[in-house]
Amino acid sequence: REDLKAGKTLIDRFNDDKKKIRPEVAEAGIMVLDSLIARLKNFRSGLKKTIEDRKAEIIDLEKQITSVQPNYDKVKRLYDAHVEERDRLQQEVDHMTSVLEANVGAARDTLANATRAHG
């Protein structure tokens, strides 16, 4: 722990301890470190390959987006115009429906008043 606090690397600590341990134990430690380094290199290599693959995918997607963009913009403008027209017509229908309901109500009231007046 004191070595870690002093900022010693794993290899520095191993080299310091190597003088104190038997050669066969030191050799086993070297094999473990070599194995660890090999796994780390493979992991790093795999990550670099994945990063390269993702960058290629991004470039491909950007090309596809660029090719689709003009059509998308045209369809989006058409869509927006249709939505706007639909909303305008719906407001018109809602207004006409309320006017019609008000007229029916007024006619009903007039008929009821006429019926009572003549009844």
Short mmCIF file of C-alpha atoms in Angstrom, two decimals:
data_model
loop_
_atom_site.label_atom_id
_atom_site.label_comp_id
_atom_site.label_asym_id
_atom_site.label_seq_id
_atom_site.Cartn_x
_atom_site.Cartn_y
_atom_site.Cartn_z
CA ARG A 1 0.00 0.00 0.00
CA GLU A 2 2.87 2.36 0.76
CA ASP A 3 4.24 1.64 -2.73
CA LEU A 4 0.90 2.68 -4.23
CA LYS A 5 0.93 5.87 -2.23
CA ALA A 6 4.46 6.56 -3.45
CA GLY A 7 3.21 6.30 -7.04
CA LYS A 8 5.11 3.12 -7.91
CA THR A 9 3.86 1.18 -10.89
CA LEU A 10 3.11 -2.52 -10.78
CA ILE A 11 6.32 -3.27 -12.68
CA ASP A 12 8.37 -1.08 -10.30
CA ARG A 13 6.94 -2.93 -7.32
CA PHE A 14 7.55 -6.28 -9.02
CA ASN A 15 11.16 -5.39 -9.80
CA ASP A 16 11.76 -4.30 -6.20
CA ASP A 17 10.25 -7.52 -4.86
CA LYS A 18 12.02 -9.70 -7.44
CA LYS A 19 15.26 -9.39 -5.52
CA LYS A 20 13.57 -10.77 -2.42
CA ILE A 21 11.79 -13.78 -3.99
CA ARG A 22 12.87 -17.10 -5.44
CA PRO A 23 13.52 -17.19 -9.22
CA GLU A 24 10.68 -19.66 -9.94
CA VAL A 25 8.20 -17.39 -8.14
CA ALA A 26 9.55 -14.40 -10.06
CA GLU A 27 9.17 -16.34 -13.33
CA ALA A 28 5.54 -17.18 -12.45
CA GLY A 29 4.93 -13.51 -11.73
CA ILE A 30 6.42 -12.54 -15.08
CA MET A 31 4.14 -15.05 -16.84
CA VAL A 32 1.10 -13.59 -15.06
CA LEU A 33 2.14 -10.06 -16.04
CA ASP A 34 2.77 -11.13 -19.65
CA SER A 35 -0.67 -12.74 -19.76
CA LEU A 36 -2.27 -9.63 -18.29
CA ILE A 37 -0.49 -7.39 -20.79
CA ALA A 38 -1.57 -9.64 -23.68
CA ARG A 39 -5.21 -9.51 -22.54
CA LEU A 40 -5.06 -5.72 -22.20
CA LYS A 41 -3.56 -5.40 -25.69
CA ASN A 42 -6.31 -7.62 -27.12
CA PHE A 43 -8.95 -5.60 -25.30
CA ARG A 44 -7.47 -2.34 -26.58
CA SER A 45 -7.24 -3.75 -30.10
CA GLY A 46 -10.88 -4.84 -29.93
CA LEU A 47 -11.95 -1.40 -28.78
CA LYS A 48 -9.97 0.30 -31.53
CA LYS A 49 -11.61 -2.00 -34.11
CA THR A 50 -15.06 -1.26 -32.68
CA ILE A 51 -14.35 2.49 -32.77
CA GLU A 52 -13.24 2.25 -36.40
CA ASP A 53 -16.36 0.24 -37.28
CA ARG A 54 -18.63 2.77 -35.56
CA LYS A 55 -16.93 5.67 -37.33
CA ALA A 56 -17.49 3.90 -40.68
CA GLU A 57 -21.16 3.37 -39.76
CA ILE A 58 -21.49 7.06 -38.86
CA ILE A 59 -20.02 8.09 -42.21
CA ASP A 60 -22.41 5.73 -44.02
CA LEU A 61 -25.40 7.06 -42.07
CA GLU A 62 -24.37 10.65 -42.79
CA LYS A 63 -24.28 9.83 -46.52
CA GLN A 64 -27.75 8.26 -46.30
CA ILE A 65 -29.10 11.26 -44.38
CA THR A 66 -27.63 13.62 -46.97
CA SER A 67 -29.25 11.68 -49.82
CA VAL A 68 -32.65 11.55 -48.09
CA GLN A 69 -32.67 15.11 -46.73
CA PRO A 70 -34.09 16.89 -49.82
CA ASN A 71 -37.02 14.46 -50.07
CA TYR A 72 -37.55 14.61 -46.34
CA ASP A 73 -37.72 18.41 -46.41
CA LYS A 74 -40.25 18.33 -49.26
CA VAL A 75 -42.42 15.70 -47.55
CA LYS A 76 -42.16 17.55 -44.22
CA ARG A 77 -43.37 20.80 -45.82
CA LEU A 78 -46.27 18.93 -47.47
CA TYR A 79 -47.09 17.18 -44.21
CA ASP A 80 -47.05 20.45 -42.26
CA ALA A 81 -49.33 22.08 -44.86
CA HIS A 82 -51.79 19.18 -44.65
CA VAL A 83 -51.82 19.28 -40.85
CA GLU A 84 -52.41 23.03 -40.92
CA GLU A 85 -55.28 22.67 -43.41
CA ARG A 86 -56.81 19.81 -41.42
CA ASP A 87 -56.71 21.88 -38.24
CA ARG A 88 -58.25 24.88 -40.02
CA LEU A 89 -61.07 22.73 -41.43
CA GLN A 90 -61.66 21.11 -38.03
CA GLN A 91 -62.02 24.55 -36.43
CA GLU A 92 -64.45 25.50 -39.19
CA VAL A 93 -66.51 22.34 -38.63
CA ASP A 94 -66.49 22.91 -34.87
CA HIS A 95 -67.73 26.50 -35.35
CA MET A 96 -70.45 25.47 -37.82
CA THR A 97 -71.56 22.67 -35.49
CA SER A 98 -71.91 25.08 -32.58
CA VAL A 99 -73.87 27.53 -34.79
CA LEU A 100 -76.13 24.70 -35.95
CA GLU A 101 -76.70 23.53 -32.36
CA ALA A 102 -77.49 27.09 -31.30
CA ASN A 103 -80.01 27.44 -34.19
CA VAL A 104 -81.64 24.11 -33.32
CA GLY A 105 -81.88 25.22 -29.68
CA ALA A 106 -83.41 28.56 -30.71
CA ALA A 107 -85.89 26.81 -33.03
CA ARG A 108 -86.86 24.40 -30.25
CA ASP A 109 -87.41 27.29 -27.84
CA THR A 110 -89.47 29.17 -30.44
CA LEU A 111 -91.58 26.06 -31.13
CA ALA A 112 -92.09 25.48 -27.40
CA ASN A 113 -93.14 29.14 -26.92
CA ALA A 114 -95.51 28.96 -29.89
CA THR A 115 -97.03 25.72 -28.63
CA ARG A 116 -97.67 27.26 -25.18
CA ALA A 117 -99.08 30.43 -26.74
CA HIS A 118 -101.56 28.50 -28.89
CA GLY A 119 -102.09 25.65 -26.59
#
